[in-house]
Amino acid sequence: MENDRYWLVKTEPEAFSWQQLVKDGKTAWDGVRNYLARNHLQAMQQGDLVLVYHSNTGKEIVGIARVIRTAYPDASAGDDPRWVCVDLAPVCALKQPVILKQMKEIPALHDLMLIRQGRLSVMPVSELHFHLILQLAETPHP
DNA sequence: GCCAACGTTGGC
DNA sequence: GCCAACGTTGGC
């Protein structure tokens, strides 16, 4: 997985939104309590680009962030050494949010992990998928 | 509010 | 080590 440069993270905007990330300038992406998602956090490298997805409310990818600090112990996990977080900073908002429904309608995105494994909160995104999503973000919704 | 998908837990 | 029960996530 050393060639993964692109990721997607989910957040419930009621808990922590893209707008909050922009306001704060950076954030510790903590609170992940799933081993697979944790492994993905650990694989992130400085400078990797991260799509930010709003679950529940919106169900859309709203912006791009960048990894500014690689995995370190998640303070929100107390003394539990299993969990880590990374620091993310906003890069830019998508011109048009890319909604889940739209992505589901595109066959080339059917093996995107967001579609295939709905509950995973941190996942790799292939370069192809990443660029496809950026293209969709340039295209106004019908 | 419902439920499918998935992860975790605990009894055996 | 298996699997039923339970909890959580997240789309609908």
Coordinates of C-alpha atoms (C1' of nucleotides) in Angstrom, one line a residue:
Chain A
M1 CA 0.0 0.0 0.0
E2 CA 3.0 2.2 -0.2
N3 CA 1.7 3.8 -3.3
D4 CA -1.5 5.0 -1.9
R5 CA -1.5 8.7 -2.0
Y6 CA -5.2 9.4 -1.8
W7 CA -7.7 8.7 1.0
L8 CA -11.2 9.4 2.0
V9 CA -12.4 10.1 5.5
K10 CA -16.0 10.3 6.8
T11 CA -17.4 12.7 9.3
E12 CA -20.8 13.5 10.6
P13 CA -21.1 17.2 10.0
E14 CA -23.1 17.6 13.2
A15 CA -20.0 16.4 15.1
F16 CA -17.3 17.9 13.0
S17 CA -17.8 19.5 9.6
W18 CA -15.6 20.5 6.7
Q19 CA -16.6 24.1 7.5
Q20 CA -15.2 23.6 11.0
L21 CA -11.9 22.3 9.6
V22 CA -11.6 25.3 7.3
K23 CA -12.3 27.6 10.3
D24 CA -9.8 25.8 12.5
G25 CA -7.1 25.6 9.8
K26 CA -6.2 22.1 10.9
T27 CA -7.4 19.4 13.1
A28 CA -6.4 16.1 14.7
W29 CA -8.4 13.4 13.0
D30 CA -9.1 11.4 16.1
G31 CA -11.7 9.1 17.5
V32 CA -11.2 6.3 15.0
R33 CA -12.0 3.0 16.8
N34 CA -11.9 0.5 14.0
Y35 CA -8.8 -1.6 13.2
L36 CA -9.0 -1.4 9.5
A37 CA -9.6 2.4 9.5
R38 CA -6.7 2.7 12.0
N39 CA -4.4 0.8 9.7
H40 CA -5.3 3.3 7.0
L41 CA -4.5 6.2 9.2
Q42 CA -1.1 4.7 10.0
A43 CA -0.4 4.3 6.3
M44 CA -1.0 8.0 5.5
Q45 CA 2.1 10.0 4.6
Q46 CA 2.8 13.6 4.9
G47 CA 1.2 15.5 1.9
D48 CA -1.3 12.8 1.0
L49 CA -4.6 14.2 -0.2
V50 CA -7.7 13.3 1.7
L51 CA -11.3 13.6 0.4
V52 CA -13.7 14.7 3.2
Y53 CA -17.1 13.1 3.1
H54 CA -20.1 14.2 5.1
S55 CA -22.2 11.2 6.3
N56 CA -25.8 11.3 7.4
T57 CA -26.4 14.9 6.5
G58 CA -25.3 15.7 3.0
K59 CA -23.9 12.3 2.0
E60 CA -21.4 14.1 -0.2
I61 CA -17.8 14.7 -0.6
V62 CA -17.3 18.4 0.2
G63 CA -13.6 19.1 0.2
I64 CA -10.0 18.1 0.0
A65 CA -7.6 18.0 2.9
R66 CA -3.9 17.2 3.3
V67 CA -2.0 15.1 5.8
I68 CA 0.2 17.5 7.7
R69 CA 1.3 15.1 10.4
T70 CA 1.5 11.4 10.2
A71 CA 0.0 9.0 12.7
Y72 CA 0.6 9.6 16.4
P73 CA -1.2 8.3 19.5
D74 CA -4.8 9.4 19.8
A75 CA -5.1 11.4 23.0
S76 CA -8.9 10.9 23.0
A77 CA -8.3 7.2 23.5
G78 CA -6.8 7.8 27.0
D79 CA -4.1 5.3 27.9
D80 CA -5.2 2.9 25.2
P81 CA -2.2 2.6 22.9
R82 CA -4.1 1.0 20.0
W83 CA -5.5 4.1 18.5
V84 CA -3.9 6.8 16.5
C85 CA -4.8 10.0 14.7
V86 CA -3.3 12.2 12.0
D87 CA -3.4 15.9 11.5
L88 CA -5.3 17.3 8.5
A89 CA -5.4 20.7 7.0
P90 CA -7.9 21.9 4.4
V91 CA -6.7 22.3 0.9
C92 CA -9.8 23.5 -1.0
A93 CA -13.6 22.9 -1.1
L94 CA -15.0 21.1 -4.1
K95 CA -16.6 23.5 -6.6
Q96 CA -19.6 21.2 -6.5
P97 CA -20.0 18.6 -3.7
V98 CA -20.0 15.1 -5.1
I99 CA -23.1 13.3 -3.8
L100 CA -23.3 9.7 -2.9
K101 CA -26.2 9.1 -5.3
Q102 CA -24.2 10.5 -8.2
M103 CA -21.2 8.3 -7.4
K104 CA -23.4 5.2 -7.2
E105 CA -24.7 5.9 -10.7
I106 CA -21.2 5.8 -12.2
P107 CA -20.0 2.2 -12.9
A108 CA -16.3 3.2 -12.7
L109 CA -16.9 4.1 -9.1
H110 CA -18.6 0.9 -8.0
D111 CA -15.5 -0.5 -6.4
L112 CA -14.9 2.6 -4.5
M113 CA -14.7 1.4 -0.9
L114 CA -17.2 4.1 0.1
I115 CA -19.7 2.4 -2.0
R116 CA -18.7 -1.2 -1.3
Q117 CA -18.1 -1.1 2.4
G118 CA -20.5 1.5 3.7
R119 CA -19.3 1.6 7.3
L120 CA -15.6 2.1 6.9
S121 CA -14.6 5.6 8.1
V122 CA -11.1 5.9 6.7
M123 CA -10.2 4.3 3.3
P124 CA -7.8 4.5 0.5
V125 CA -8.9 5.9 -2.9
S126 CA -7.2 5.0 -6.1
E127 CA -5.7 7.7 -8.2
L128 CA -8.2 6.9 -10.9
H129 CA -11.1 7.3 -8.5
F130 CA -9.7 10.4 -7.0
H131 CA -9.4 12.1 -10.4
L132 CA -12.9 10.9 -11.4
I133 CA -14.3 12.5 -8.3
L134 CA -12.5 15.7 -9.0
Q135 CA -14.0 15.7 -12.5
L136 CA -17.5 15.2 -11.0
A137 CA -16.8 18.2 -8.7
E138 CA -16.3 20.4 -11.7
T139 CA -19.6 19.4 -13.3
P140 CA -22.7 21.0 -11.9
H141 CA -25.4 18.6 -10.8
P142 CA -28.3 18.3 -13.2
Chain B
dG1 C1' -37.6 5.2 12.6
dC2 C1' -36.1 1.2 10.2
dC3 C1' -33.0 -2.0 8.8
dA4 C1' -28.8 -4.0 6.4
dA5 C1' -24.0 -4.6 7.0
dC6 C1' -20.5 -5.3 9.7
dG7 C1' -17.5 -5.5 14.0
dT8 C1' -17.1 -7.1 18.7
dT9 C1' -18.1 -9.9 22.6
dG10 C1' -18.7 -13.8 25.3
dG11 C1' -20.4 -18.6 26.2
dC12 C1' -19.4 -23.0 25.0
Chain C
dG1 C1' -12.3 -21.7 17.4
dC2 C1' -17.2 -21.3 16.4
dC3 C1' -21.2 -18.7 16.4
dA4 C1' -25.2 -16.3 18.4
dA5 C1' -26.2 -12.1 20.5
dC6 C1' -25.6 -7.5 20.6
dG7 C1' -24.0 -2.7 19.4
dT8 C1' -22.9 0.7 15.9
dT9 C1' -22.8 2.9 11.5
dG10 C1' -25.1 5.1 8.0
dG11 C1' -28.3 5.0 4.0
dC12 C1' -33.0 5.2 3.1

